[in-house]
Amino acid sequence: EVMSRPQGSDHGNDATWPREDLEVLNAWAFQGERLIHGNPSGIDNSVSTFGGAISFKSGKISALESIARLKILLVNTKVPRSTKVLVQGVRDRNNRLPTIIEPLLNSIEEISCTCERVLQELGSSAVDMQENTQGQNYSILEELVDINQSLLNALGVGHPSLDQVCSITARHGLHSKLTGAGGGGCALVVIRPDTAAEVIDAVKKELLDCGFDVWETCIGATGVSQQSQPE
């Protein structure tokens, strides 16, 4: 399909496309996901295209409003893995032990729903004015991250490299979990707004010393855009 030229924004040299063109980009990106992963959810290509944060329930994707721009460290363990193999492993384990695995999956779903609520509360202007409430929400979020990581390990998608990330960050009072399929790959580290720069630098150094790649970024960023430099 023919797409229009990207439209300039008010933020400098970034430009993006109208909604209908983004839908085309998203559809092609999903086909690429199918080649790599077999039967993908569509989450990765959708959030990469449209930005922000999304909810995935019963096969349906919807955008989340008023989500806090959560600061994180994204850690690449550089351990290769196959999403199809990991997903099939969880499916096989569920078939063997449904009364054990299904409650784990239900718990992960409840964690996701609670996390969605917390992130929306953190993103509301009313909560921004209440430091106690904000701190409580970050404490809940960190607890959810820890529980989620334990449940993912129980499902069989953990990896020693991910455990190492969690151990390093925990020593500095930070909370981490795998992101994506697991089995290696990447992890995210939650960073509170009041986390000291010295703590972040120390964590990044330890992770880099382990041979991992580390990026300081945030969740809830803009989607696909075209960047250009002034001539």
Short mmCIF file of C-alpha atoms in Angstrom, two decimals:
data_model
loop_
_atom_site.label_atom_id
_atom_site.label_comp_id
_atom_site.label_asym_id
_atom_site.label_seq_id
_atom_site.Cartn_x
_atom_site.Cartn_y
_atom_site.Cartn_z
CA GLU A 1 0.00 0.00 0.00
CA VAL A 2 1.07 3.57 -0.64
CA MET A 3 1.76 5.55 2.51
CA SER A 4 1.84 9.30 3.00
CA ARG A 5 4.91 11.22 4.08
CA PRO A 6 5.36 11.36 7.86
CA GLN A 7 3.93 14.42 9.55
CA GLY A 8 6.20 16.70 11.58
CA SER A 9 5.65 17.13 15.30
CA ASP A 10 6.05 19.95 17.76
CA HIS A 11 9.03 18.25 19.37
CA GLY A 12 11.78 19.04 16.94
CA ASN A 13 12.81 16.76 14.11
CA ASP A 14 10.66 13.71 14.94
CA ALA A 15 7.78 12.91 12.59
CA THR A 16 5.11 10.25 12.52
CA TRP A 17 2.27 9.07 10.28
CA PRO A 18 -1.55 9.36 10.33
CA ARG A 19 -3.47 6.61 12.14
CA GLU A 20 -4.42 4.79 8.94
CA ASP A 21 -0.78 4.58 7.86
CA LEU A 22 0.27 3.39 11.30
CA GLU A 23 -2.26 0.58 10.92
CA VAL A 24 -0.49 -0.47 7.70
CA LEU A 25 2.91 -0.37 9.41
CA ASN A 26 1.53 -2.40 12.28
CA ALA A 27 0.06 -5.03 9.95
CA TRP A 28 3.40 -5.51 8.17
CA ALA A 29 5.27 -5.62 11.47
CA PHE A 30 2.89 -8.34 12.66
CA GLN A 31 3.73 -10.43 9.59
CA GLY A 32 7.40 -10.14 10.53
CA GLU A 33 6.53 -11.31 14.05
CA ARG A 34 4.76 -14.33 12.56
CA LEU A 35 7.88 -15.31 10.64
CA ILE A 36 9.99 -15.16 13.79
CA HIS A 37 7.63 -16.39 16.51
CA GLY A 38 5.03 -18.51 14.69
CA ASN A 39 1.87 -17.44 16.53
CA PRO A 40 2.59 -14.05 18.15
CA SER A 41 0.14 -12.08 20.29
CA GLY A 42 0.62 -8.84 18.37
CA ILE A 43 1.67 -6.99 21.52
CA ASP A 44 5.23 -6.16 20.51
CA ASN A 45 4.45 -4.79 17.08
CA SER A 46 1.42 -2.83 18.35
CA VAL A 47 3.19 -1.04 21.20
CA SER A 48 6.22 -0.38 18.98
CA THR A 49 3.99 1.19 16.34
CA PHE A 50 1.55 3.19 18.44
CA GLY A 51 3.61 3.80 21.58
CA GLY A 52 2.23 4.32 25.06
CA ALA A 53 1.02 1.19 26.85
CA ILE A 54 -1.50 -1.44 25.83
CA SER A 55 -3.69 -4.08 27.43
CA PHE A 56 -3.95 -7.58 25.94
CA LYS A 57 -6.96 -9.58 27.13
CA SER A 58 -8.59 -12.57 25.44
CA GLY A 59 -6.73 -11.83 22.21
CA LYS A 60 -7.86 -8.19 22.11
CA ILE A 61 -5.46 -5.25 22.26
CA SER A 62 -6.54 -1.87 23.63
CA ALA A 63 -4.63 1.31 24.46
CA LEU A 64 -4.28 2.35 28.09
CA GLU A 65 -4.87 5.99 28.96
CA SER A 66 -3.01 8.12 31.53
CA ILE A 67 -0.20 5.64 32.05
CA ALA A 68 2.82 6.90 33.99
CA ARG A 69 6.06 7.17 32.05
CA LEU A 70 7.80 4.59 34.20
CA LYS A 71 11.59 4.93 34.29
CA ILE A 72 13.41 1.60 33.85
CA LEU A 73 16.72 0.02 33.05
CA LEU A 74 16.47 -2.40 30.14
CA VAL A 75 19.08 -5.13 30.44
CA ASN A 76 20.05 -7.43 27.58
CA THR A 77 21.68 -10.59 28.92
CA LYS A 78 22.72 -11.49 25.35
CA VAL A 79 21.56 -15.06 25.99
CA PRO A 80 19.82 -16.27 22.81
CA ARG A 81 16.49 -18.05 23.11
CA SER A 82 13.58 -19.24 20.99
CA THR A 83 10.18 -17.79 21.84
CA LYS A 84 8.43 -20.70 20.12
CA VAL A 85 10.36 -23.26 22.17
CA LEU A 86 9.71 -21.43 25.45
CA VAL A 87 6.00 -20.99 24.76
CA GLN A 88 5.69 -24.64 23.81
CA GLY A 89 7.49 -25.59 27.01
CA VAL A 90 4.91 -23.73 29.11
CA ARG A 91 2.11 -25.31 27.10
CA ASP A 92 3.56 -28.79 27.62
CA ARG A 93 3.98 -28.20 31.35
CA ASN A 94 0.39 -26.99 31.58
CA ASN A 95 -0.83 -30.10 29.77
CA ARG A 96 1.09 -32.34 32.20
CA LEU A 97 0.19 -30.42 35.37
CA PRO A 98 -2.91 -28.32 34.69
CA THR A 99 -4.06 -28.06 38.31
CA ILE A 100 -0.66 -26.61 39.23
CA ILE A 101 0.17 -24.45 36.20
CA GLU A 102 -3.24 -22.89 35.60
CA PRO A 103 -3.31 -21.19 39.04
CA LEU A 104 0.12 -19.73 38.23
CA LEU A 105 -1.20 -18.33 34.96
CA ASN A 106 -4.27 -16.95 36.73
CA SER A 107 -2.03 -15.26 39.29
CA ILE A 108 0.05 -13.67 36.52
CA GLU A 109 -3.15 -12.35 34.95
CA GLU A 110 -4.20 -10.81 38.28
CA ILE A 111 -0.74 -9.26 38.62
CA SER A 112 -1.14 -7.68 35.19
CA CYS A 113 -4.56 -6.24 36.09
CA THR A 114 -3.28 -4.82 39.39
CA CYS A 115 -0.20 -3.41 37.66
CA GLU A 116 -2.43 -1.71 35.10
CA ARG A 117 -4.40 -0.03 37.86
CA VAL A 118 -1.26 1.08 39.71
CA LEU A 119 0.33 2.54 36.58
CA GLN A 120 -2.82 4.47 35.79
CA GLU A 121 -2.93 5.85 39.33
CA LEU A 122 0.74 6.84 39.06
CA GLY A 123 -0.05 8.61 35.79
CA SER A 124 -2.92 10.67 37.17
CA SER A 125 -2.22 14.30 38.07
CA ALA A 126 -4.13 13.94 41.34
CA VAL A 127 -1.77 11.25 42.57
CA ASP A 128 1.27 13.26 41.54
CA MET A 129 0.40 15.73 44.29
CA GLN A 130 0.29 13.02 46.96
CA GLU A 131 3.81 11.77 47.65
CA ASN A 132 2.64 9.17 50.19
CA THR A 133 0.19 7.65 47.72
CA GLN A 134 2.82 7.65 44.98
CA GLY A 135 5.31 5.89 47.26
CA GLN A 136 2.70 3.29 48.19
CA ASN A 137 1.96 2.62 44.53
CA TYR A 138 5.65 2.17 43.72
CA SER A 139 5.94 -0.27 46.64
CA ILE A 140 3.01 -2.27 45.27
CA LEU A 141 4.51 -2.20 41.78
CA GLU A 142 7.88 -3.46 43.06
CA GLU A 143 6.17 -6.26 44.98
CA LEU A 144 4.25 -7.27 41.87
CA VAL A 145 7.50 -7.35 39.89
CA ASP A 146 9.10 -9.69 42.44
CA ILE A 147 6.10 -12.04 42.59
CA ASN A 148 5.79 -12.08 38.82
CA GLN A 149 9.44 -13.04 38.37
CA SER A 150 9.03 -15.92 40.83
CA LEU A 151 5.95 -17.20 39.02
CA LEU A 152 7.71 -16.98 35.65
CA ASN A 153 10.57 -19.04 37.07
CA ALA A 154 8.01 -21.61 38.23
CA LEU A 155 6.65 -21.76 34.67
CA GLY A 156 10.12 -22.68 33.44
CA VAL A 157 11.00 -19.55 31.48
CA GLY A 158 13.71 -18.23 33.80
CA HIS A 159 17.47 -18.40 33.25
CA PRO A 160 20.58 -18.03 35.46
CA SER A 161 21.49 -14.80 33.65
CA LEU A 162 18.12 -13.31 34.59
CA ASP A 163 18.57 -14.48 38.18
CA GLN A 164 21.92 -12.68 38.16
CA VAL A 165 20.27 -9.43 37.04
CA CYS A 166 17.69 -9.74 39.82
CA SER A 167 20.39 -10.48 42.40
CA ILE A 168 22.56 -7.49 41.40
CA THR A 169 19.68 -5.03 41.39
CA ALA A 170 18.24 -6.37 44.67
CA ARG A 171 21.53 -5.61 46.43
CA HIS A 172 20.90 -1.96 45.57
CA GLY A 173 17.24 -2.03 46.62
CA LEU A 174 15.88 -2.26 43.06
CA HIS A 175 13.38 -4.74 41.64
CA SER A 176 13.69 -6.64 38.34
CA LYS A 177 11.94 -9.19 36.18
CA LEU A 178 12.35 -10.77 32.79
CA THR A 179 10.55 -9.19 29.87
CA GLY A 180 9.53 -10.98 26.72
CA ALA A 181 9.74 -14.74 26.38
CA GLY A 182 12.36 -15.30 29.06
CA GLY A 183 15.00 -18.02 28.86
CA GLY A 184 17.63 -15.28 28.65
CA GLY A 185 16.92 -12.24 26.51
CA CYS A 186 16.05 -9.07 28.40
CA ALA A 187 15.05 -7.94 31.86
CA LEU A 188 13.65 -4.66 33.14
CA VAL A 189 14.54 -2.87 36.36
CA VAL A 190 12.03 -0.50 37.98
CA ILE A 191 13.50 2.90 38.86
CA ARG A 192 11.63 5.14 41.27
CA PRO A 193 11.69 8.90 40.52
CA ASP A 194 13.68 9.52 43.70
CA THR A 195 16.30 6.83 43.06
CA ALA A 196 19.74 8.40 43.51
CA ALA A 197 21.86 8.76 40.38
CA GLU A 198 24.74 7.10 42.26
CA VAL A 199 22.63 3.97 42.77
CA ILE A 200 21.66 3.82 39.11
CA ASP A 201 25.28 4.28 38.01
CA ALA A 202 26.50 1.56 40.40
CA VAL A 203 23.88 -0.92 39.15
CA LYS A 204 24.66 -0.14 35.53
CA LYS A 205 28.38 -0.67 36.14
CA GLU A 206 27.85 -4.06 37.79
CA LEU A 207 25.57 -5.20 34.99
CA LEU A 208 27.99 -4.00 32.32
CA ASP A 209 30.83 -5.77 34.12
CA CYS A 210 28.84 -9.00 33.73
CA GLY A 211 28.87 -8.49 29.97
CA PHE A 212 25.26 -7.33 29.74
CA ASP A 213 24.02 -4.36 27.71
CA VAL A 214 22.11 -1.73 29.70
CA TRP A 215 19.88 1.14 28.54
CA GLU A 216 18.20 3.76 30.71
CA THR A 217 14.77 4.40 29.21
CA CYS A 218 11.08 4.55 30.12
CA ILE A 219 7.82 2.73 29.53
CA GLY A 220 5.06 4.70 27.85
CA ALA A 221 7.20 6.39 25.19
CA THR A 222 6.08 7.42 21.71
CA GLY A 223 5.73 4.85 18.94
CA VAL A 224 7.40 4.58 15.56
CA SER A 225 8.72 7.86 14.18
CA GLN A 226 11.10 9.17 11.56
CA GLN A 227 14.02 11.14 12.88
CA SER A 228 16.03 13.52 10.77
CA GLN A 229 18.97 15.82 11.31
CA PRO A 230 18.87 19.43 10.14
CA GLU A 231 20.98 20.01 7.04
#
